[in-house]
Coordinates of C-alpha atoms in Angstrom, one line a residue:
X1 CA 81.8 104.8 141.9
X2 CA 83.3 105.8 139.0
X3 CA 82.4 108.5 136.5
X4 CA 82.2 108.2 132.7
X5 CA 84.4 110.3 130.8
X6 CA 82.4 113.7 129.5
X7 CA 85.8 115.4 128.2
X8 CA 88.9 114.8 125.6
X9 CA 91.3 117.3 125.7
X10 CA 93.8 116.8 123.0
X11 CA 96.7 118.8 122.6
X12 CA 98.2 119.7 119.5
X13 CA 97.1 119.7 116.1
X14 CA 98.3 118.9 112.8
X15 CA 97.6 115.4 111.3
X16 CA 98.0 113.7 114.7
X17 CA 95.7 115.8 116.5
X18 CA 92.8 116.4 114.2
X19 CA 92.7 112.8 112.8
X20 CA 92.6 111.8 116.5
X21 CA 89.6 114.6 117.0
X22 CA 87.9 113.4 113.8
X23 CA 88.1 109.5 114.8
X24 CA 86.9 109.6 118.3
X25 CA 84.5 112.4 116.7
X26 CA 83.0 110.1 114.4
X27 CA 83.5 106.6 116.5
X28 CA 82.9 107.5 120.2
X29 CA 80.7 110.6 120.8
X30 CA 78.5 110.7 117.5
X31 CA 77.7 107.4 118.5
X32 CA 77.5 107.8 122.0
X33 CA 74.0 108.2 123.3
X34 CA 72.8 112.2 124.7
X35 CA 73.0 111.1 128.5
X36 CA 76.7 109.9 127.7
X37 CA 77.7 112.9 125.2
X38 CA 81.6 113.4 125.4
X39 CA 82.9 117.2 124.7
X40 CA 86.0 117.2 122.2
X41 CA 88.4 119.7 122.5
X42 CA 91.7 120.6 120.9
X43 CA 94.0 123.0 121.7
X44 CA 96.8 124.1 119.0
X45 CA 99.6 126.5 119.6
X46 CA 99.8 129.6 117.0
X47 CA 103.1 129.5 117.3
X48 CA 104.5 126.5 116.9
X49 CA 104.8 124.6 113.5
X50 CA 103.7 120.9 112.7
X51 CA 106.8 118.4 111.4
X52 CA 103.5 117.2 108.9
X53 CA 104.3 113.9 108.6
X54 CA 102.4 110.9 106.5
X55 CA 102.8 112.4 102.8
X56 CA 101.8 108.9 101.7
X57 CA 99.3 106.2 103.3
X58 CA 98.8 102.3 103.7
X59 CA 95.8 100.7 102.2
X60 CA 93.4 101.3 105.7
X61 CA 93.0 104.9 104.6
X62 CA 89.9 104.3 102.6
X63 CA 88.4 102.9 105.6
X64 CA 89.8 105.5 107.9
X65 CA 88.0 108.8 105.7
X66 CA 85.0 106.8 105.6
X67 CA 84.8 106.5 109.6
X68 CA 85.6 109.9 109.2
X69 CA 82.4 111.0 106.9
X70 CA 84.8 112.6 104.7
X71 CA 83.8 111.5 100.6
X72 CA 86.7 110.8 98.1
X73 CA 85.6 113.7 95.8
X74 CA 86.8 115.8 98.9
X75 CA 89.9 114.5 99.8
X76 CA 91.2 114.4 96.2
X77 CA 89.9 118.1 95.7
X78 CA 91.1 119.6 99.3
X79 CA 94.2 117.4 99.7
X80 CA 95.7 117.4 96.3
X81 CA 95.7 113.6 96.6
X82 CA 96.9 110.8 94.6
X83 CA 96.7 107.1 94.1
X84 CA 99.5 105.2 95.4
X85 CA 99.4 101.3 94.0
X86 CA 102.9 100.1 96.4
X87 CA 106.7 101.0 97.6
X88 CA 109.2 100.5 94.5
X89 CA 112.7 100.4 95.8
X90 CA 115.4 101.4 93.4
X91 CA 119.4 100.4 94.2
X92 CA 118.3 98.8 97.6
X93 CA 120.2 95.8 96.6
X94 CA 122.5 94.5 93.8
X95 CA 122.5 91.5 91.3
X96 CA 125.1 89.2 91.2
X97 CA 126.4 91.2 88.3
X98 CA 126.6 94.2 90.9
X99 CA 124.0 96.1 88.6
X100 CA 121.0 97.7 90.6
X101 CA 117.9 95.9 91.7
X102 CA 114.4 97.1 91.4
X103 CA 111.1 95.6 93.5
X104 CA 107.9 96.2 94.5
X105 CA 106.3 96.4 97.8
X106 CA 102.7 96.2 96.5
X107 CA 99.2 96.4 98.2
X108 CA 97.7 92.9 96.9
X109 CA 98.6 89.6 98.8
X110 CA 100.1 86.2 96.7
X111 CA 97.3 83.4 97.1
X112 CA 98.8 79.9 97.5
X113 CA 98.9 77.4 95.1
X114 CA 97.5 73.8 95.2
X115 CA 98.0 74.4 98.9
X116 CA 101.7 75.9 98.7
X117 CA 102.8 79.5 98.6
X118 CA 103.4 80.8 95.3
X119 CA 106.7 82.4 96.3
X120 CA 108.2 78.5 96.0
X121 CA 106.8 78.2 92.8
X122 CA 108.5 81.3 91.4
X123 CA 111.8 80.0 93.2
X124 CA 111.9 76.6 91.6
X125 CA 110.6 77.4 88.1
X126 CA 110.6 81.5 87.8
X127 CA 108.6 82.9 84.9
X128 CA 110.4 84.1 82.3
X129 CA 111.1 88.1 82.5
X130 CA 108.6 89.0 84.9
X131 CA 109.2 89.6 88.3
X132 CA 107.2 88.0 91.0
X133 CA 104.6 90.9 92.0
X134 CA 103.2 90.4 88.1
X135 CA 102.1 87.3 89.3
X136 CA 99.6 88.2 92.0
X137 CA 98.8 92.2 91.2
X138 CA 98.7 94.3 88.2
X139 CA 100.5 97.2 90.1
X140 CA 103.6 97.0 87.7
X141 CA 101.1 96.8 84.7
X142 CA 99.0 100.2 85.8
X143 CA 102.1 102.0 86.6
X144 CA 104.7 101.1 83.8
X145 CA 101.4 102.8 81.6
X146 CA 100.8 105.1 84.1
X147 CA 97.4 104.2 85.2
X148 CA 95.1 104.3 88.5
X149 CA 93.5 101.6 90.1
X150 CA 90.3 101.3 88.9
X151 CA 88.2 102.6 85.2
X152 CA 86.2 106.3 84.9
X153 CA 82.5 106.1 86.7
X154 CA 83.5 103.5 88.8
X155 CA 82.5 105.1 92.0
X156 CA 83.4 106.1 95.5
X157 CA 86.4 104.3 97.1
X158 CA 86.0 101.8 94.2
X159 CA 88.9 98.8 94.6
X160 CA 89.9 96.4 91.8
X161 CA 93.3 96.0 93.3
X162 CA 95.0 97.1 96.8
X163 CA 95.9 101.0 96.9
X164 CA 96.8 103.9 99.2
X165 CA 97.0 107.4 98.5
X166 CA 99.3 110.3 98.5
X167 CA 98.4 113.4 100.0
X168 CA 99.4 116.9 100.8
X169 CA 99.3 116.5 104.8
X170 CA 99.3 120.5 105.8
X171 CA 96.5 120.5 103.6
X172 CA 95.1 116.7 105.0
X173 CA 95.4 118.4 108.8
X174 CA 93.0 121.8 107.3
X175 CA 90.3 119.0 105.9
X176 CA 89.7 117.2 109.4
X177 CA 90.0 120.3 110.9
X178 CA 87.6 122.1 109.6
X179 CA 85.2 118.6 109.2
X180 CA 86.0 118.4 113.3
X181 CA 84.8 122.0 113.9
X182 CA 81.9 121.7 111.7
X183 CA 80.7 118.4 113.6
X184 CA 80.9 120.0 116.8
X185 CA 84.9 119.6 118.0
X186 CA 85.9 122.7 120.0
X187 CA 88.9 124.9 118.3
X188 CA 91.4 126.4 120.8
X189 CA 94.6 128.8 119.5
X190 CA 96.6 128.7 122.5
X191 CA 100.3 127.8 124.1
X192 CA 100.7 125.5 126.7
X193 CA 102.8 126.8 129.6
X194 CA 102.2 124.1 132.7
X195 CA 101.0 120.9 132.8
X196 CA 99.0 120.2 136.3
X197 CA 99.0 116.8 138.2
X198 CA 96.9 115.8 140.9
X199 CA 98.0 114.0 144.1
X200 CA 97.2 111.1 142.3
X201 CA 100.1 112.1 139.7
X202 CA 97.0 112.1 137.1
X203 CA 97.4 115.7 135.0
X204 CA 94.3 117.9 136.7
X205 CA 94.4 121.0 134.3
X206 CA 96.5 122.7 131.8
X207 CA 97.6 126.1 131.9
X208 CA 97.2 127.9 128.6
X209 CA 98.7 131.8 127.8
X210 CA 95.7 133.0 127.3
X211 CA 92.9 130.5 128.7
X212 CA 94.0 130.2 132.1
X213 CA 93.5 126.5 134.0
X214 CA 91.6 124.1 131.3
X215 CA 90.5 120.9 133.8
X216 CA 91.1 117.4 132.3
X217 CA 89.4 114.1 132.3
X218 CA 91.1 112.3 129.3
X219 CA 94.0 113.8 127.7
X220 CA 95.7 113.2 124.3
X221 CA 99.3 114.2 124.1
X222 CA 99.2 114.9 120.4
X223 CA 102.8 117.7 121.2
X224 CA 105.1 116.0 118.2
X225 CA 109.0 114.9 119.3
X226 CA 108.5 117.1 122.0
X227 CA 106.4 114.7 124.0
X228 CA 105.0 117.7 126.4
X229 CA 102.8 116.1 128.6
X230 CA 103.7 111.9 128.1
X231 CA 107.8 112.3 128.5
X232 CA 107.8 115.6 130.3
X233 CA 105.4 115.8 132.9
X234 CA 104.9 112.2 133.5
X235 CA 108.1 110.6 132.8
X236 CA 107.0 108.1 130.4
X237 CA 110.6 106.3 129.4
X238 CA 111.2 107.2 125.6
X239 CA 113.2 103.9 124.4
X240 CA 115.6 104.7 121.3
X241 CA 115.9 102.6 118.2
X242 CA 118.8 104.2 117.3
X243 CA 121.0 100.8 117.9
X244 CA 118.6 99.4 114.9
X245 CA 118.5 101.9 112.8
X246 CA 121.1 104.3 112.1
X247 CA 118.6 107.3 110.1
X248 CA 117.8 110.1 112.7
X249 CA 117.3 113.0 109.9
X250 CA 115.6 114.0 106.9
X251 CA 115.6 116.4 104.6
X252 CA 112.2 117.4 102.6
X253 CA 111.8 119.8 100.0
X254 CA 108.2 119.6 97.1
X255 CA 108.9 120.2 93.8
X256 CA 107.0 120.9 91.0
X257 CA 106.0 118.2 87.9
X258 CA 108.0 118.6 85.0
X259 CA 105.6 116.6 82.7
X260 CA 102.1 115.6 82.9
X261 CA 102.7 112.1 84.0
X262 CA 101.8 111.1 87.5
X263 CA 103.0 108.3 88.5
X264 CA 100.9 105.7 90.6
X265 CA 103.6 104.9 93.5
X266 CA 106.1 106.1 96.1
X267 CA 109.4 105.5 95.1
X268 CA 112.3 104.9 97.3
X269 CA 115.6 105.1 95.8
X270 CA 119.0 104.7 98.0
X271 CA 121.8 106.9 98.1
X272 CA 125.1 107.0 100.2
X273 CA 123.9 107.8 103.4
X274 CA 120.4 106.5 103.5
X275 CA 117.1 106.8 100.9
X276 CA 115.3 109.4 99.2
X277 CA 111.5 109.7 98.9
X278 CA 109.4 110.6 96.0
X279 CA 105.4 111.4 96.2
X280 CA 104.1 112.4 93.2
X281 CA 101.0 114.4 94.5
X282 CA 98.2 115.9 92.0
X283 CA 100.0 119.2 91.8
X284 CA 103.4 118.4 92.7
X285 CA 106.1 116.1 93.9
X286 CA 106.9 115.4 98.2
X287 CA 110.6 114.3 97.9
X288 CA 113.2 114.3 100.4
X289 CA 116.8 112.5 102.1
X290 CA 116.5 109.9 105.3
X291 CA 119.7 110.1 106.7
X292 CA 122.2 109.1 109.2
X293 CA 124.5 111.7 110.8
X294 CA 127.0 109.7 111.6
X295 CA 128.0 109.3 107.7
X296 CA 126.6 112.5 106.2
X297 CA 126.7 116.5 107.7
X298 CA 123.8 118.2 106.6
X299 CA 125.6 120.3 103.7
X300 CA 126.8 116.8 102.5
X301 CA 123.0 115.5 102.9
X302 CA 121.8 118.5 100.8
X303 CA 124.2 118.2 98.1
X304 CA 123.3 114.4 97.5
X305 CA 119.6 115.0 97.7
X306 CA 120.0 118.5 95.3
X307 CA 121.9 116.3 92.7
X308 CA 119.6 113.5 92.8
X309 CA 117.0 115.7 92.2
X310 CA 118.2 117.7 89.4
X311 CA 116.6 120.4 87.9
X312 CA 113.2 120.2 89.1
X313 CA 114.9 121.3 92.8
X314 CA 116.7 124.6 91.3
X315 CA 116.3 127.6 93.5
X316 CA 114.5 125.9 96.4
X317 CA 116.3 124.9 99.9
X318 CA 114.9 121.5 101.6
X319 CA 113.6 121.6 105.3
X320 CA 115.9 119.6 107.9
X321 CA 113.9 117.7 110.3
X322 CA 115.4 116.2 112.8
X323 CA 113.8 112.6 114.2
X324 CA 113.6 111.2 117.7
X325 CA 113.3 106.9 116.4
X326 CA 112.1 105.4 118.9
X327 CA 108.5 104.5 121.3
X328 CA 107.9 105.2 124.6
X329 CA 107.8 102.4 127.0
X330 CA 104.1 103.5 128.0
X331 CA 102.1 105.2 125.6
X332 CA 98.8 105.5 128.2
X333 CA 100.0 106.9 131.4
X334 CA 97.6 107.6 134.4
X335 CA 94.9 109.7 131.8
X336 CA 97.2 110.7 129.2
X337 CA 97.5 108.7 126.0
X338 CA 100.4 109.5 123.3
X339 CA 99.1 109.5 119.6
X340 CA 101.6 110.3 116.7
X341 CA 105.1 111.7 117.5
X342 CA 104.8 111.8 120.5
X343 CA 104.3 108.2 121.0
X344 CA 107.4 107.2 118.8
X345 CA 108.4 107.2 115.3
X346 CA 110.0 104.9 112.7
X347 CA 112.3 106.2 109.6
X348 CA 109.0 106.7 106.9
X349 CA 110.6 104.1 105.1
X350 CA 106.9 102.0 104.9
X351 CA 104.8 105.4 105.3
X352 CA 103.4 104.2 108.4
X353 CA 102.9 107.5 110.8
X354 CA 99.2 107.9 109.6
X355 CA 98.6 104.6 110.3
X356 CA 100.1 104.2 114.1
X357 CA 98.1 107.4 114.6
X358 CA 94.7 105.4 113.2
X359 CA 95.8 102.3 115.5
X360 CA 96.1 104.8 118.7
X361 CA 93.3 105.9 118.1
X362 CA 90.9 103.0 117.3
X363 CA 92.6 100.6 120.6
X364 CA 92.1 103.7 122.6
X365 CA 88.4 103.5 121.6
X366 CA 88.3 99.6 121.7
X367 CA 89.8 100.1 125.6
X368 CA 88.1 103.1 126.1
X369 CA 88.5 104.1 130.4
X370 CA 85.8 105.9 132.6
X371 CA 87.6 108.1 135.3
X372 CA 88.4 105.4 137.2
X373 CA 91.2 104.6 134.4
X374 CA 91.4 101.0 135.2
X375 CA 94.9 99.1 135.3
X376 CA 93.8 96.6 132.7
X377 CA 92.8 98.5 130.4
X378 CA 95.6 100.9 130.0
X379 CA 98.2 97.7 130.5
X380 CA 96.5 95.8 127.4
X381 CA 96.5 99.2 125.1
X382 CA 100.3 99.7 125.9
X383 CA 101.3 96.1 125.3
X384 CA 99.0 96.7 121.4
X385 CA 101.2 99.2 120.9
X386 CA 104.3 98.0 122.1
X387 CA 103.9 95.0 119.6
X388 CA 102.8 97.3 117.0
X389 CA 105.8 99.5 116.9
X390 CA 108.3 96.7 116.8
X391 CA 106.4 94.9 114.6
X392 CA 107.0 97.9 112.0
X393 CA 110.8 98.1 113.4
X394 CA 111.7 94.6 112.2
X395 CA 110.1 95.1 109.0
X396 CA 111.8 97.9 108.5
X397 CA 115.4 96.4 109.8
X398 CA 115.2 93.6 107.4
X399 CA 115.8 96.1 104.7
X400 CA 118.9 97.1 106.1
X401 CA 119.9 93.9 107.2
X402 CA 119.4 92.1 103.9
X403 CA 121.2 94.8 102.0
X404 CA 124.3 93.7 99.8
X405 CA 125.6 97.1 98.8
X406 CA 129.3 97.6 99.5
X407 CA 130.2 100.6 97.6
X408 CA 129.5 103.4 100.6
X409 CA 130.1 102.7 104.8
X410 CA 127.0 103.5 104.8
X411 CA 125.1 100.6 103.9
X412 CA 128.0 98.0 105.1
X413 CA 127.5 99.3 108.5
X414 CA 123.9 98.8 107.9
X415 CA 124.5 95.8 107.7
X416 CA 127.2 94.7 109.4
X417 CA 127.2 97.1 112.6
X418 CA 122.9 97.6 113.0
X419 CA 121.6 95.1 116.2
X420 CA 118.2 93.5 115.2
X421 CA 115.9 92.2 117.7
X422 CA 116.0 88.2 118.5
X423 CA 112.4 87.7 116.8
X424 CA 114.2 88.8 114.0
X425 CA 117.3 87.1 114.0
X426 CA 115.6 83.7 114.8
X427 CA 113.1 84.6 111.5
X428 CA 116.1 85.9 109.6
X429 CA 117.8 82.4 110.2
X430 CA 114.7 80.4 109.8
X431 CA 114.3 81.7 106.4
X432 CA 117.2 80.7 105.2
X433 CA 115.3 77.4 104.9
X434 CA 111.4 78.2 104.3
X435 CA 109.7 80.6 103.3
X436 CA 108.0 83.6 106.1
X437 CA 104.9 82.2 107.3
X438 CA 102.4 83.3 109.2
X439 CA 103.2 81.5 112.6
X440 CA 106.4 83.1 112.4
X441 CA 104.9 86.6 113.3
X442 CA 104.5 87.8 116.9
X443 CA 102.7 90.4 115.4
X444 CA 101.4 91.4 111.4
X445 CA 98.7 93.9 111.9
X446 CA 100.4 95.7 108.8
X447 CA 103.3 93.7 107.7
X448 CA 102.0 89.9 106.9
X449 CA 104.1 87.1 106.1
X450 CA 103.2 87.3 102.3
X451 CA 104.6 90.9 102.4
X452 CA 107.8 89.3 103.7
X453 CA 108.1 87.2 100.9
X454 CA 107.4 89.6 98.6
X455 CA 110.3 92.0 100.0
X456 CA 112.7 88.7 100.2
X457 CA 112.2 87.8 96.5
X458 CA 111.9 91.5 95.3
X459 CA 115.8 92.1 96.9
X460 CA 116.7 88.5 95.7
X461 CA 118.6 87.1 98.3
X462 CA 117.7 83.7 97.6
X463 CA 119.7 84.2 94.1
X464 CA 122.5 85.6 95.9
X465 CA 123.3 82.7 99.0
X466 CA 121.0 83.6 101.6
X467 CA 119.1 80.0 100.4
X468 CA 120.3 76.9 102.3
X469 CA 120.6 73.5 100.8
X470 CA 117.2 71.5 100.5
X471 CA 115.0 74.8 100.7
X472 CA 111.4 74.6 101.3
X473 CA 111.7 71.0 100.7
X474 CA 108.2 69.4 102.0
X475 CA 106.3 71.1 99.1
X476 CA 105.4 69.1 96.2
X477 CA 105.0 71.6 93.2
X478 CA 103.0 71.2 89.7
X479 CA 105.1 72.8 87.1
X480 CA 102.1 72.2 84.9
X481 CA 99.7 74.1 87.2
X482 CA 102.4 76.8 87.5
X483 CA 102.8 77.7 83.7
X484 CA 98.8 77.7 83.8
X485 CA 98.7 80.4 86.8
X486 CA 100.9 82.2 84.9
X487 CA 99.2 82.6 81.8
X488 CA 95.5 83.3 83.8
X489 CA 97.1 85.6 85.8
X490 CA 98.9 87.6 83.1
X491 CA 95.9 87.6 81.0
X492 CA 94.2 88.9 83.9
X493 CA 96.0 92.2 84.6
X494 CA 96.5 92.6 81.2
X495 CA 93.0 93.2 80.5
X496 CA 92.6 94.8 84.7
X497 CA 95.1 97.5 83.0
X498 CA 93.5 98.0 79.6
X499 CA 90.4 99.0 81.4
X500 CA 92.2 101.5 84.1
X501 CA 92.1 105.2 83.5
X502 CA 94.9 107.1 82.8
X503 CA 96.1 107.9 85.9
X504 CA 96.4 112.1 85.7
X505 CA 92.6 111.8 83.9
X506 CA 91.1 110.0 86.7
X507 CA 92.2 112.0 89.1
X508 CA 90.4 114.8 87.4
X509 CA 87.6 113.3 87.2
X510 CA 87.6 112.2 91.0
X511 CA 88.2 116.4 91.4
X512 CA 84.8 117.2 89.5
X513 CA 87.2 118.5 86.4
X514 CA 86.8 115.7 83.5
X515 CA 83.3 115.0 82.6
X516 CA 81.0 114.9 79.9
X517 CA 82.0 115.2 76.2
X518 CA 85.8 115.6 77.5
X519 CA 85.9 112.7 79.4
X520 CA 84.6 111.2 76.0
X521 CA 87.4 112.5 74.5
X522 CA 90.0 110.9 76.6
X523 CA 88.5 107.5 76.5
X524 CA 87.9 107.1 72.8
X525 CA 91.8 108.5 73.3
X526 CA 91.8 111.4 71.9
X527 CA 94.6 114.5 72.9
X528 CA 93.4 116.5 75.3
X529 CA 95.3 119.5 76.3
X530 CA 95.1 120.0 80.3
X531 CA 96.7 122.4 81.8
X532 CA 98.9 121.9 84.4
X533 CA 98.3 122.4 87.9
X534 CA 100.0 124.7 89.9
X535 CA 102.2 123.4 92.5
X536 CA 102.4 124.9 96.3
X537 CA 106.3 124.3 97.2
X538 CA 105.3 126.2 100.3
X539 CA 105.6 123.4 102.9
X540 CA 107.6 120.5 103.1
X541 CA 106.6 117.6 104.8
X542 CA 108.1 114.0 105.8
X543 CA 106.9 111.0 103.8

């Protein structure tokens, strides 16, 4: 007979650990019943520093801080946080004029048609001046007047179109910390000197500086890059990504607002050697250099990313952090389970690492063991997040791969030298004749095929070759019914954005800090002097 599970031992902390602590917290043992109570406890070296990755989100993270039993109000106040409406990519691609291309990645999905996609539509008839992404979200509309998602007093986790946020992640990591302490998680300051296995080959115990032997039932190696317990005590086979994508550094540095504005988005903007970030937080800006170091040292990296962010960088050094791309081949071995880092990482092109550490999380709950740790179980939760990863590999490769940039070696070996998977290569020459559809996916838990399309027409390949002869030719389209989508859905967002609140004003007001006969004020729109907030350049984090 097998025993259930009374103990989690993660190890680790930062975002990885204590969003792990606060799910499974909140999920599994507050809902567990007394005779089946399950003890939390994390252990966190004093000594050793967090990479702090996951500066900006994907739209789940509402839902994920409401599992958690963390309000809004908080996480704007203790997180500096910001709305974040999409991805726009700057100098990605190139016209056919060789002039710079600009897209969106937004959070809303394109509905079909009269039964076809709307992406054919805007192929065969365009509309005018605007890009495709005006036609099914109003993401373009709130940020080009710098708005949030959603009107003053419209309540907690409110959604009139798809968001995200951005976030301050030392300062995400402090929240669920001390929410996990408060709700009953144990705290432990100690260094991990020896990892214990049984005869089984199952880890029995840590050894802690201080602590001594700490016995283990389920344990969560939460260790970063390192990979402590999952690569080096139990072998687990890390597989490299490096032949798909060439990135393996970044460089972050935060600097501070040099105007009041606050823009609503990430932005991603390519340079020579890879792609900067930019997070506008509340009370400051996340911004750094994903690189390969096969094309750029890191004094050459440095230079690039100090230009390109001018004077708002002056006097401040960024933070190198060097990244292991890549998933191991078993993220559960015997009782130990691998969320964050340590189970693999993916250039933050999509701002994905909060995510896969949500999706650990939640499959390890959904395949939850008892001691006996049964084969099926683990087998089905490493095969999730086998597809998982590569699912966000390929998405991420077909930027690369559908790049047209020729003026650094850069981006033609991006192109030109990078392997992508066979998946992708068959979709990659499928969609040279129809458009990504669902069926084509072995796997869109966060990339769907409507995001595809969006990406494909945002970088305009199909103006620049990449569409055969006789394209998506089984649809039969209704100009008429076209123009008439157009002018609904334009009208639409044009009165969705008249409505929105300034972005930098409804974030204060989320804070607690505009009310009253000032919030008045700004909505009859009146000047109201606010002054600015001051940034923390203390920490820099990865995207």
């Amino acid at each position: 007979m097998t025993a259930p599970i009374r103990k989690i031992t993660i190890v680790g902390g930062g975002t990885a650990g204590w969003l792990a602590a606060s799910l499974l917290n909140s999920l599994l043992r507050e809902k567990r019943p007394p005779e089946d109570a399950v003890e939390i406890t994390l252990i966190e070296s004093p000594n050793i520093p967090t990479v702090g990755v996951g500066e900006a989100t994907v739209p789940n993270m509402p839902r994920t801080l409401s599992d958690c039993g963390i309000s809004e109000a908080e996480f704007f106040r203790c997180c500096n946080a910001s709305f974040k409406l999409g991805v726009l990519f700057d100098h990605w691609n190139v016209d056919a004029d060789g002039q710079p291309v600009s897209y969106v990645n937004p959070f809303d999905a394109p509905p079909p048609l009269n039964g076809a996609p709307l992406a054919a539509y805007y192929l065969k008839y365009g509309a005018g001046d605007l890009d495709f992404v005006h036609l099914f979200s109003p993401c373009l509309d709130l940020r080009d007047e710098l708005r949030g998602p959603r009107p003053f007093r419209a309540g907690e986790f409110a959604k009139g179109t798809g968001f995200a946020y951005h976030l301050d992640a030392g300062k995400f990591a402090a929240l669920l910390r001390d929410t996990c302490v408060a709700r009953g998680v144990v705290h432990v300051f100690d260094n991990l000197e020896e990892v214990e296995l049984d005869e089984t080959g199952k880890v029995a115990a840590l050894h802690l500086e201080k602590g001594g032997r700490h016995g283990v039932e389920l344990v969560l190696d939460c260790t970063g890059f390192r990979g402590l317990i999952i690569n080096k005590a139990l072998g687990s086979e890390f597989i490299s990504y490096s032949k798909y994508l060439a990135n393996d550094r970044a460089m972050a540095v935060q600097v501070p607002h040099l105007s009041d504005d606050i823009e609503p988005m990430t932005r991603s903007t390519a340079l020579g050697a890879g792609w900067t970030w930019r997070v506008p937080l509340f009370n400051r800006v996340g911004t750094g250099y994903v690189f390969s170091s096969a094309h750029r040292t890191d004094e050459q990296a440095r230079d690039e990313l100090m230009s390109w962010v001018g004077p708002a960088g002056e006097g401040l050094e960024p933070r190198v952090i060097p990244m292991r791309i890549g998933r191991n081949r078993e993220n559960w071995v015997k009782n130990c389970v691998a969320v964050g880092l340590s189970g693999g990482f993916i250039e933050p092109l999509e701002s994905t690492a909060i995510h896969m550490i949500d999706m650990a999380v939640r499959a390890l709950i959904t395949y939850f063991p008892d001691t006996g740790y049964a084969d099926p179980l683990r087998h089905r939760y490493n095969r999730q997040m086998e597809r998982l990863y590569d699912e966000v590999r390929d998405f991420i490769c077909l930027h690369y791969a559908l790049g047209n940039r020729t003026d650094s070696q850069y981006w033609i070996d991006a192109r030109e030298e990078l392997a992508v998977s066979d998946t992708l290569a068959e979709n990659l020459a499928l969609w040279r004749h129809a458009l990504p559809q669902p069926g084509d996916l072995d796997s869109a838990v966060l990339f769907s095929a409507q995001v595809y399309q969006a990406v494909l027409l945002g970088k305009r390949v199909y103006d620049m070759g990449y569409k055969a002869e006789n394209f998506a030719a089984g649809y039969a389209l209704d100009e008429d019914r076209w123009w008439e989508f157009v002018a609904q859905r334009r009208a639409r967002y044009a009165e969705f954005a008249s409505r929105a609140a300034n972005h930098r004003h409804l974030l204060r007001e989320i804070r607690g800090e505009l009310m009253g006969r000032e919030r008045r004020a700004v909505e009859r729109g009146e000047a109201v002097n606010v002054p600015r907030a001051a940034p923390d350049l203390a920490e820099s984090s990865i995207l």
